[in-house]
mmCIF file of C-alpha atoms and ligand atoms in Angstrom:
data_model
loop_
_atom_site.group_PDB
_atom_site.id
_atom_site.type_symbol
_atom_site.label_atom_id
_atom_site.label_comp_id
_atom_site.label_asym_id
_atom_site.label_seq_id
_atom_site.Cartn_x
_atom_site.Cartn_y
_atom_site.Cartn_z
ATOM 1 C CA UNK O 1 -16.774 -34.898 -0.178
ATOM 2 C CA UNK O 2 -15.381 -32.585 2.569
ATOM 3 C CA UNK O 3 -12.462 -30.885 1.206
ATOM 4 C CA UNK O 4 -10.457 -28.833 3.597
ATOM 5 C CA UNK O 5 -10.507 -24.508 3.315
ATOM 6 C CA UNK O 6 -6.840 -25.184 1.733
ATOM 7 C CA UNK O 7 -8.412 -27.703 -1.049
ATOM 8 C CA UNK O 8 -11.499 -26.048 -2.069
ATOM 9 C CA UNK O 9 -9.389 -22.599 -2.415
ATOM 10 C CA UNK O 10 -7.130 -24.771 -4.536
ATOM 11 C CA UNK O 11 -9.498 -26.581 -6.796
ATOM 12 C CA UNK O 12 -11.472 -23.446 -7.172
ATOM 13 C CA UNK O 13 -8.343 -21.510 -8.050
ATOM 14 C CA UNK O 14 -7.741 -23.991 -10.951
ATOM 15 C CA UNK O 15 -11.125 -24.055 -12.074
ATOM 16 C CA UNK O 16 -11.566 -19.981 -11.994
ATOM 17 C CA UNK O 17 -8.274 -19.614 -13.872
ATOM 18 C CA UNK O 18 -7.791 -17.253 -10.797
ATOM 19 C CA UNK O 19 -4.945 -15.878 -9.362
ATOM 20 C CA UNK O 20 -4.830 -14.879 -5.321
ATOM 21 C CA UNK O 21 -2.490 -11.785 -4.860
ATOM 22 C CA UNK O 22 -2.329 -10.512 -1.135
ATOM 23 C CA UNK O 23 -0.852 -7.338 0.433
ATOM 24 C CA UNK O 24 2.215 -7.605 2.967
ATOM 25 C CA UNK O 25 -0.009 -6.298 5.478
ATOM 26 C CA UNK O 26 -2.141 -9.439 5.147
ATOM 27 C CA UNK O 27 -2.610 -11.902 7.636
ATOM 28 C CA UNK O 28 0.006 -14.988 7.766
ATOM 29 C CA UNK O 29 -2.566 -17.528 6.445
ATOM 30 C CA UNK O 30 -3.598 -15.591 3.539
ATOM 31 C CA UNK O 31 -0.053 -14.441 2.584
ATOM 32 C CA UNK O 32 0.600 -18.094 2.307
ATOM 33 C CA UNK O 33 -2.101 -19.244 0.082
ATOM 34 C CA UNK O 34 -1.769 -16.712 -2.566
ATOM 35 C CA UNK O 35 0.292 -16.364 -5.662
ATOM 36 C CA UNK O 36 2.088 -13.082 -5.068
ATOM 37 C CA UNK O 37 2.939 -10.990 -1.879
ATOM 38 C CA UNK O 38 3.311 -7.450 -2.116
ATOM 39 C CA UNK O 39 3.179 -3.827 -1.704
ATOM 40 C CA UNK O 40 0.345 -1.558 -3.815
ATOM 41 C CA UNK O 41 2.537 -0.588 -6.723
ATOM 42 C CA UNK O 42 3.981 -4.267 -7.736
ATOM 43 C CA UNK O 43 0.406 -5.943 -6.965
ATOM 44 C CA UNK O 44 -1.072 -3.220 -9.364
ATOM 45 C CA UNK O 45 1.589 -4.056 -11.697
ATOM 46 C CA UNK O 46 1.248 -7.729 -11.746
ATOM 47 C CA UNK O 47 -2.713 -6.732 -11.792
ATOM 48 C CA UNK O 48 -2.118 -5.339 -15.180
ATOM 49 C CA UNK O 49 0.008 -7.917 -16.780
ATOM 50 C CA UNK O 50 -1.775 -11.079 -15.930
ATOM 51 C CA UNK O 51 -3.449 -13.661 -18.107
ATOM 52 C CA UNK O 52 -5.994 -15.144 -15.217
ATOM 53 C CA UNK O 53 -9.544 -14.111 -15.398
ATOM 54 C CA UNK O 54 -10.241 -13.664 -11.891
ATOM 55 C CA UNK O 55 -8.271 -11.403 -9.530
ATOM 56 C CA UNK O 56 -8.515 -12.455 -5.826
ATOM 57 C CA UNK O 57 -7.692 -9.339 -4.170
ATOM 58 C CA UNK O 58 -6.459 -9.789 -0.437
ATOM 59 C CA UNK O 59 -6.244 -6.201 0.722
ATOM 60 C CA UNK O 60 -8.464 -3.119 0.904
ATOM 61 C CA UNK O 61 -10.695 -1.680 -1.470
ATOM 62 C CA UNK O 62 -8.649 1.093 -3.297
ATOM 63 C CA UNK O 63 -5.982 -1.714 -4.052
ATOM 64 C CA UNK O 64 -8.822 -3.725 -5.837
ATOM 65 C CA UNK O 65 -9.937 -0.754 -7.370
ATOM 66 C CA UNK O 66 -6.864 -0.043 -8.761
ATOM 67 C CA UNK O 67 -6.993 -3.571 -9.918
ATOM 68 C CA UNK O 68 -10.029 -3.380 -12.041
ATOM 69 C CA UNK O 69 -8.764 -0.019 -13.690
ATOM 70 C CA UNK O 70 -5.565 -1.660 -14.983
ATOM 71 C CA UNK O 71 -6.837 -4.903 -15.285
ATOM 72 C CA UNK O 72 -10.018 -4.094 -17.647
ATOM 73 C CA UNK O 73 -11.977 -7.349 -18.649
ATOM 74 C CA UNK O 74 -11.106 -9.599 -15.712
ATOM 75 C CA UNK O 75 -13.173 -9.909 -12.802
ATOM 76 C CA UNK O 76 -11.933 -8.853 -9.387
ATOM 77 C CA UNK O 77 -13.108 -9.707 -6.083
ATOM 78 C CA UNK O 78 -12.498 -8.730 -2.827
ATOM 79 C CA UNK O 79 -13.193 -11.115 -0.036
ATOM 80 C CA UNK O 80 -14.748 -8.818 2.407
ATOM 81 C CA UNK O 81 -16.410 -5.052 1.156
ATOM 82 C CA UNK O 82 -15.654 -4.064 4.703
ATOM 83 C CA UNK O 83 -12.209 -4.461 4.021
ATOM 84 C CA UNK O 84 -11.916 0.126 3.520
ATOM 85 C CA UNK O 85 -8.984 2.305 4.195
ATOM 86 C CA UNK O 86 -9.713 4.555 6.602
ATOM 87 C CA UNK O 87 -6.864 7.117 5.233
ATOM 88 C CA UNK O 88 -8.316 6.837 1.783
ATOM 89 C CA UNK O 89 -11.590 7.566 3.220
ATOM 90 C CA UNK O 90 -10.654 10.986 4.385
ATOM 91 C CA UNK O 91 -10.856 12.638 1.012
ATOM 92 C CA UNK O 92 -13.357 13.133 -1.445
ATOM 93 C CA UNK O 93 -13.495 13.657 -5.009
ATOM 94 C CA UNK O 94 -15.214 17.288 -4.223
ATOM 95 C CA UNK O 95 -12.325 17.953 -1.986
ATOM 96 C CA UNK O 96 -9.833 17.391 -4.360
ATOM 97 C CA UNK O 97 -11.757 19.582 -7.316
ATOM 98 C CA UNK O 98 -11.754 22.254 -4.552
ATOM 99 C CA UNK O 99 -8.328 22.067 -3.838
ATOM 100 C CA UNK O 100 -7.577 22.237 -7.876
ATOM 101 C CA UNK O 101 -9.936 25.259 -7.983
ATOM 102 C CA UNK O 102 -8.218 26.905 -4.849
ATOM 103 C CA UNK O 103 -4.579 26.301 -6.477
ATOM 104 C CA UNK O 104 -5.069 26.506 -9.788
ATOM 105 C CA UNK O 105 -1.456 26.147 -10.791
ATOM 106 C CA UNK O 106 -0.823 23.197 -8.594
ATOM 107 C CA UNK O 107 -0.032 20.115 -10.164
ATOM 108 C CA UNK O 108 -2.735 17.593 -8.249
ATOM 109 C CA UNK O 109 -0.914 14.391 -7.146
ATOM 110 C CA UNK O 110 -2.956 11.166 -5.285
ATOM 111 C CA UNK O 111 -1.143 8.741 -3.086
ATOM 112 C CA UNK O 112 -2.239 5.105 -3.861
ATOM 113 C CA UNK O 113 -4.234 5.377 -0.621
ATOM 114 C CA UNK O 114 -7.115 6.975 -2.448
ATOM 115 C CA UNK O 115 -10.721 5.641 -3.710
ATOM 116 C CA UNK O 116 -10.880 5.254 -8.322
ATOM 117 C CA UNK O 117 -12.885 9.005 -8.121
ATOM 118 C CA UNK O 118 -10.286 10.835 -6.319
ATOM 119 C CA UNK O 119 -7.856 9.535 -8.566
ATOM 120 C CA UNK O 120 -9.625 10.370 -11.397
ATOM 121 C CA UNK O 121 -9.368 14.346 -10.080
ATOM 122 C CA UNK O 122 -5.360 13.704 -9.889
ATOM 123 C CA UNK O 123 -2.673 14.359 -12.758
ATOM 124 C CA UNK O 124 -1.035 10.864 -11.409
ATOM 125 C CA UNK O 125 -0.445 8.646 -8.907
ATOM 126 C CA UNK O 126 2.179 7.620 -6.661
ATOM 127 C CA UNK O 127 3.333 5.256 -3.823
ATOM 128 C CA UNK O 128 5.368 5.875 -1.036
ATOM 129 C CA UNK O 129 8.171 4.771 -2.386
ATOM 130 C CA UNK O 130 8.470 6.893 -5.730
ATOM 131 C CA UNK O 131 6.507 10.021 -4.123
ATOM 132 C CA UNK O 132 9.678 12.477 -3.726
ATOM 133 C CA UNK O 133 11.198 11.357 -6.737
ATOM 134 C CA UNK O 134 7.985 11.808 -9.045
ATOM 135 C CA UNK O 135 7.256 14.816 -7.533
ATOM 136 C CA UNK O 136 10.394 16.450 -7.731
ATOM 137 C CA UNK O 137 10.082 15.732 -11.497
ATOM 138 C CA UNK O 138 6.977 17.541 -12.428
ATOM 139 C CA UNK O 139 7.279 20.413 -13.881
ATOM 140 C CA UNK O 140 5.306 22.596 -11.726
ATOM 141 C CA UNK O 141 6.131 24.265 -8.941
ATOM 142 C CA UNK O 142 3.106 23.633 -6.960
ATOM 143 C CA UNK O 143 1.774 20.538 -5.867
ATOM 144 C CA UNK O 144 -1.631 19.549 -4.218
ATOM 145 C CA UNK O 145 -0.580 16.430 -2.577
ATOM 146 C CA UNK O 146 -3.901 13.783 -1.119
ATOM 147 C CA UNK O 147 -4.388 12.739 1.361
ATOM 148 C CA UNK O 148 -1.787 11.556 3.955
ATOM 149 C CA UNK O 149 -0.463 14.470 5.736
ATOM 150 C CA UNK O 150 2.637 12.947 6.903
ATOM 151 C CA UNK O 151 3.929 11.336 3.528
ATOM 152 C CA UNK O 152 3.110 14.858 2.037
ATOM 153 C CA UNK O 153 5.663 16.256 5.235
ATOM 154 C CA UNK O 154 7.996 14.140 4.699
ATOM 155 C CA UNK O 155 8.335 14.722 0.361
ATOM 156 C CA UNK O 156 7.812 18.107 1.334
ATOM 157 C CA UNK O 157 10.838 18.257 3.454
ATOM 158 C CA UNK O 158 13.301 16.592 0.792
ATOM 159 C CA UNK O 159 12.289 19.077 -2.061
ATOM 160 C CA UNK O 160 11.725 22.740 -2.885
ATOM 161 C CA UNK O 161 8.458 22.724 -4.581
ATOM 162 C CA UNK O 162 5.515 24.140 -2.408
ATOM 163 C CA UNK O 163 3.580 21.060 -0.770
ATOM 164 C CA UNK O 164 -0.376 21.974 -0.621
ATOM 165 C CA UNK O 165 -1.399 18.955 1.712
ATOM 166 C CA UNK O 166 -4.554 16.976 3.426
ATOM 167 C CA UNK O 167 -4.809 16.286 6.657
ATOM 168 C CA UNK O 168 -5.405 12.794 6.250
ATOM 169 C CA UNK O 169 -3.525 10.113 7.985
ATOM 170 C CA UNK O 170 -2.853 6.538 8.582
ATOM 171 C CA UNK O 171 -4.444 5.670 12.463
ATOM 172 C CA UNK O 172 -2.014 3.040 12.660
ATOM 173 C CA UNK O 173 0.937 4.957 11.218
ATOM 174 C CA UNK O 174 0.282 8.001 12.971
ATOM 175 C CA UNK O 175 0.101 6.335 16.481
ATOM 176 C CA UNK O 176 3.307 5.147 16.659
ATOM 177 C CA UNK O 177 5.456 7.868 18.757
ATOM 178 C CA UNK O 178 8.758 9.232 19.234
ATOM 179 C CA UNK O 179 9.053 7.286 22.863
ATOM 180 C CA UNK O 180 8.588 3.757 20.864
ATOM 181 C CA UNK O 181 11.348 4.970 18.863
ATOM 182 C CA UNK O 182 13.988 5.711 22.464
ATOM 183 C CA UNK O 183 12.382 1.986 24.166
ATOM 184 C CA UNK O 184 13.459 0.576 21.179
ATOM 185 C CA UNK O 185 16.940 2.206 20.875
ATOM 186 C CA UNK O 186 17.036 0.877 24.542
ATOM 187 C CA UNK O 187 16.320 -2.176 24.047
ATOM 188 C CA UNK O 188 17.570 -3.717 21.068
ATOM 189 C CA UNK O 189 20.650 -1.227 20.118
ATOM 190 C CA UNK O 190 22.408 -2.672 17.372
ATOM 191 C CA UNK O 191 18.992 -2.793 15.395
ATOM 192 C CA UNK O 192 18.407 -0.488 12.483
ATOM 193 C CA UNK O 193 14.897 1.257 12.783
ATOM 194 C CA UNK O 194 12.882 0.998 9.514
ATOM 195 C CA UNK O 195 10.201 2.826 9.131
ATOM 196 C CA UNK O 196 7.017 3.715 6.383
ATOM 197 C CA UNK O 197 6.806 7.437 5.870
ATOM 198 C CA UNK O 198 3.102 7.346 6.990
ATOM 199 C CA UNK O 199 4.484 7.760 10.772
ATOM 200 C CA UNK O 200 4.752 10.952 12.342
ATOM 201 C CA UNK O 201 7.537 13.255 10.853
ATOM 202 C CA UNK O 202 9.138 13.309 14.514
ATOM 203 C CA UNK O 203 9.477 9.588 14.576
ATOM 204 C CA UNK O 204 10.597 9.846 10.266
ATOM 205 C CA UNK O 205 13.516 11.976 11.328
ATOM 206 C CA UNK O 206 14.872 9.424 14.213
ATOM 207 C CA UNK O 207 14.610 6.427 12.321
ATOM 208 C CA UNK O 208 17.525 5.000 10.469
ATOM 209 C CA UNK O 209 15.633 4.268 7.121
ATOM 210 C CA UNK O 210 12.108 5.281 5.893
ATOM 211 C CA UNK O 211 10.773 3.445 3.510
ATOM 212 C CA UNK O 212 7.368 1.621 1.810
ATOM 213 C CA UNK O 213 7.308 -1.654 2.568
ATOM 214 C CA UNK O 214 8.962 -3.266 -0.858
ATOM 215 C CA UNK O 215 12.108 -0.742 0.144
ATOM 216 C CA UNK O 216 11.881 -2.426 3.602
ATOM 217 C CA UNK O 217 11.615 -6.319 2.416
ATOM 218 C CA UNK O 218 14.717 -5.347 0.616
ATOM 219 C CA UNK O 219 16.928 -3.434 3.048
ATOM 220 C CA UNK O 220 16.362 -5.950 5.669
ATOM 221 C CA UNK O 221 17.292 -8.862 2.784
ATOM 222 C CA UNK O 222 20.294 -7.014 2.095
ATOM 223 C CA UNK O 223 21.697 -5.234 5.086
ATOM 224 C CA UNK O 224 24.369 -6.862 7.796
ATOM 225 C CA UNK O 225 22.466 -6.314 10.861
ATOM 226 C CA UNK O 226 21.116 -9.605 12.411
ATOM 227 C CA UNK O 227 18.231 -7.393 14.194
ATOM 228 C CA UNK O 228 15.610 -5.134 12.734
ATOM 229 C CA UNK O 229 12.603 -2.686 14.599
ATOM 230 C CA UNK O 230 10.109 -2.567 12.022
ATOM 231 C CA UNK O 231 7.783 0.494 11.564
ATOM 232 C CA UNK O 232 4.928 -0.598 9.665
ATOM 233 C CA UNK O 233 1.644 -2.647 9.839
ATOM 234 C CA UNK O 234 2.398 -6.023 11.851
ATOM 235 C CA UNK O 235 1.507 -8.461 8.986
ATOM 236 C CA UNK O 236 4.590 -7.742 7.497
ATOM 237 C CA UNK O 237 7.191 -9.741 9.852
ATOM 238 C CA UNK O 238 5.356 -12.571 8.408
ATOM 239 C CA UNK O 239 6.817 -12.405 5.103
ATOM 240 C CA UNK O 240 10.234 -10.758 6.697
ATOM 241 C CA UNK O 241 10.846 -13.804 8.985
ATOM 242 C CA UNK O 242 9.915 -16.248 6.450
ATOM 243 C CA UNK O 243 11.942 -14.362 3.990
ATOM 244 C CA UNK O 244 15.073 -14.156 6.345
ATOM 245 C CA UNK O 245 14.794 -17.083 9.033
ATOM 246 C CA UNK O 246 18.086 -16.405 10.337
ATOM 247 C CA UNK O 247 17.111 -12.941 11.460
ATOM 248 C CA UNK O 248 15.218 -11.363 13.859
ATOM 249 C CA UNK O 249 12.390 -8.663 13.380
ATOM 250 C CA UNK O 250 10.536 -6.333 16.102
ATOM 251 C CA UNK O 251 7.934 -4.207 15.886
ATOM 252 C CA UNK O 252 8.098 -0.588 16.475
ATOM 253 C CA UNK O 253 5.003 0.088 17.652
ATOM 254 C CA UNK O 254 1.901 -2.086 19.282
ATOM 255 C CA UNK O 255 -0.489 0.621 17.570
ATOM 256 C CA UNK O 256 1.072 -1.043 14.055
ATOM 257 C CA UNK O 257 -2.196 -3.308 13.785
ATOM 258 C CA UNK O 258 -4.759 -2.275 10.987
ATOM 259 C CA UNK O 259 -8.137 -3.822 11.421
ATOM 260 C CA UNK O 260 -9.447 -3.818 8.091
ATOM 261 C CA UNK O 261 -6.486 -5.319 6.516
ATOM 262 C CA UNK O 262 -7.478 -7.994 9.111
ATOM 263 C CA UNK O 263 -10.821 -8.644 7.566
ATOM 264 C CA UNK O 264 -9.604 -11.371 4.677
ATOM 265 C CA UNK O 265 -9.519 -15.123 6.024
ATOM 266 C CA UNK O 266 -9.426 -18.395 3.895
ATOM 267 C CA UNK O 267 -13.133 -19.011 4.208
ATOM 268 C CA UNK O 268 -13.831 -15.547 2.657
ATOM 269 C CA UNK O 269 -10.890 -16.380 0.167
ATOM 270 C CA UNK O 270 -12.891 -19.318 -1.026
ATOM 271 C CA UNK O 271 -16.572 -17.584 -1.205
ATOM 272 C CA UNK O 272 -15.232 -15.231 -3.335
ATOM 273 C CA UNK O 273 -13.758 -17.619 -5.691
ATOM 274 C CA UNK O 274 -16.516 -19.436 -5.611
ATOM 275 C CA UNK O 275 -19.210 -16.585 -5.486
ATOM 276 C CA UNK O 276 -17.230 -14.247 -7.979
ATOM 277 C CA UNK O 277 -18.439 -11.611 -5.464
ATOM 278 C CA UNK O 278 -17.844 -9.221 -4.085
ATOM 279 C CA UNK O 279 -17.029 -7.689 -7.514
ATOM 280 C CA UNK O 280 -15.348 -4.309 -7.749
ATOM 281 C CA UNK O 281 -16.060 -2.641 -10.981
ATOM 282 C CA UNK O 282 -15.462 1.032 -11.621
ATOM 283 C CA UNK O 283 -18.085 3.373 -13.709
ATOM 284 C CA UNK O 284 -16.360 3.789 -17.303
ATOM 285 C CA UNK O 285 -16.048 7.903 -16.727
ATOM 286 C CA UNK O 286 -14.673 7.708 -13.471
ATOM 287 C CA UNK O 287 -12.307 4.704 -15.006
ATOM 288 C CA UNK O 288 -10.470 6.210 -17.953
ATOM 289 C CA UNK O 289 -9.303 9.176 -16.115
ATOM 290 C CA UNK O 290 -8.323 7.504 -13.010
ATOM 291 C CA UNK O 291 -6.281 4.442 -15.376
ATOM 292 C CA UNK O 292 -4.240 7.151 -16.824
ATOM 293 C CA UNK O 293 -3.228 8.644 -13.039
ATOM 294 C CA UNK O 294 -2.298 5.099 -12.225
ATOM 295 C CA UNK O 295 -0.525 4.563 -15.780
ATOM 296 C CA UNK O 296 1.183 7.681 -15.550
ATOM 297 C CA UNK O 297 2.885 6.366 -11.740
ATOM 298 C CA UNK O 298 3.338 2.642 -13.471
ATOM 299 C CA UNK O 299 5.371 4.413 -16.442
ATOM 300 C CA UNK O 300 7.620 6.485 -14.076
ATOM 301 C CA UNK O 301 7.983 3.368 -11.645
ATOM 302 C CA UNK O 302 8.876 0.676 -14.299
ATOM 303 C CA UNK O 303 11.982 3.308 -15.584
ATOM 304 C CA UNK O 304 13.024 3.005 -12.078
ATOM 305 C CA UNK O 305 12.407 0.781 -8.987
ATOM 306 C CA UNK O 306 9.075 1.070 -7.724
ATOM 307 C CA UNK O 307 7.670 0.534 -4.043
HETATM 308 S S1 SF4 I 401 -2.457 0.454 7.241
HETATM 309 FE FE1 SF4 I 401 -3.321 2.531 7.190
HETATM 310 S S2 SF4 I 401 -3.022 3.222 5.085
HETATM 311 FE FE2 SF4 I 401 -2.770 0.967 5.097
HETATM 312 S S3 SF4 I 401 -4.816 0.173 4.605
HETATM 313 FE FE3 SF4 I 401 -4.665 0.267 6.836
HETATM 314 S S4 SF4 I 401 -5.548 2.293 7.313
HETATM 315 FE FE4 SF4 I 401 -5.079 2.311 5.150
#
């Protein structure tokens, strides 16, 4: 029998006791197949409170990493192992243990964005939507922050502690410029700009919200205006204008594209279920310490909203 891509993902699904969780930066198709839509810190949540045995992971690698650490004992797969994050690539666990050497003091602190070894060299974890408010609770005074250089600007502006950061940053993110920002003032006036704090600090400051993209889905749910200029990856209008059909969405940027987010389709959707590879698996050492940087952000984000 020929079964359609939409079929055999279903019956294999079923038969894999599987669940298909995709990020918001995934593209349309996949969004729509899978069982949850969302941003690092709920999918990592869900990861680690589910009952299925497989974990379809439409994203990048570090998200299905951090998968497998909090889901231990289920399998997780990732459609496509070229599917990296080039911002997560740009630091090392050596770099970090350097760092930690160099600043002794400094509490070490890992965005999401980071491979299961780097993590495991951080105290905990956090997204971009609980960074300034976990940091600003730590008790010390210093903080190593890894490895997106604008995220760590932007916390670092909002607080008094002493921000060591990386210079790693988003390509997408960091394309988008301060002239997209006046066009789009220009041309659609009444709209609130939203924007991730991955974008330049310059573009951060003129926008009229910055946010990760849970904080987005909801302030554009929620607030009056009709018309919204989005400032992060493109696949996420998908799930805003499905969410909200009666309003419109633009996006800030055409540099807002990330190609390896781009890498999951439905055909790779259903090897994997069907394969059970590619598996990502973390070593045990590297696991245990990098689980309790994730726990510790999980903890802090469950007593409040995460993102
Ligand atoms: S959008 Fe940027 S930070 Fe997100 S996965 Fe792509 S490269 Fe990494």
């Amino acid at each position: 029998v020929d079964l359609s891509v939409d079929e055999e993902i279903a019956a294999l699904r079923r038969r894999r006791r599987a669940v298909i969780v995709a990020h918001n930066y995934q593209p349309a198709p996949v969004q729509d197949i899978a069982d949850y839509v969302g941003d690092s810190f709920e999918l990592s949540a869900l990861a680690s409170q589910t009952d299925a045995e497989v974990i379809v992971f439409c994203g990048v690698h570090f998200m299905a990493e951090a998968a497998a650490l909090l889901a231990p004992g289920r399998t997780v797969v990732l459609p496509d192992l070229r599917a990296g994050c080039p911002l997560a690539d740009t630091v090392s666990p050596e770099d970090v243990r350097a760092l930690r050497a160099r600043h002794p003091r400094a509490a070490v602190v890992a965005y999401v964005n980071t491979s299961a070894a780097v993590k495991a060299e951080a105290d905990l974890c956090v997204t971009s939507a609980n960074a300034l408010r976990v940091i600003e609770a730590l008790a010390e005074d210093e903080v190593i922050f890894v490895p997106d250089a604008n995220l760590g600007n932007f916390v670092a502006r909002h607080t008094r502690k002493r921000l060591i950061t990386w210079n790693g940053t988003c390509r997408a993110h960091n394309a988008v410029r301060v002239d997209d920002v006046r066009t789009a003032r220009r041309e659609h006036p009444d709209a609130p700009i939203v924007v991730h704090p991955e974008v330049p600090p310059a573009v951060a400051e003129r926008a009229d919200a910055v946010l990760g993209t849970g904080g987005m889905l909801q302030y554009v749910r929620t607030h009056e205006a009709r018309r919204f200029v989005i400032g992060t990856e493109a696949g996420i209008l998908h799930r805003m204008r499905r969410e909200n059909p009666d309003k419109e969405f633009h996006l800030l940027s055409a540099s807002l594209w990330c190609p390896t987010m781009k890498y999951t389709d439905l055909a790779g959707v259903a090897r994997a279920l069907r394969d059970l590879e590619p598996r990502i698996e973390v070593p045990p050492e590297v696991a245990t310490r990098a689980r309790r940087a994730l726990e510790r952000m999980l903890e802090l984000g469950r007593r409040r909203e995460g993102g």
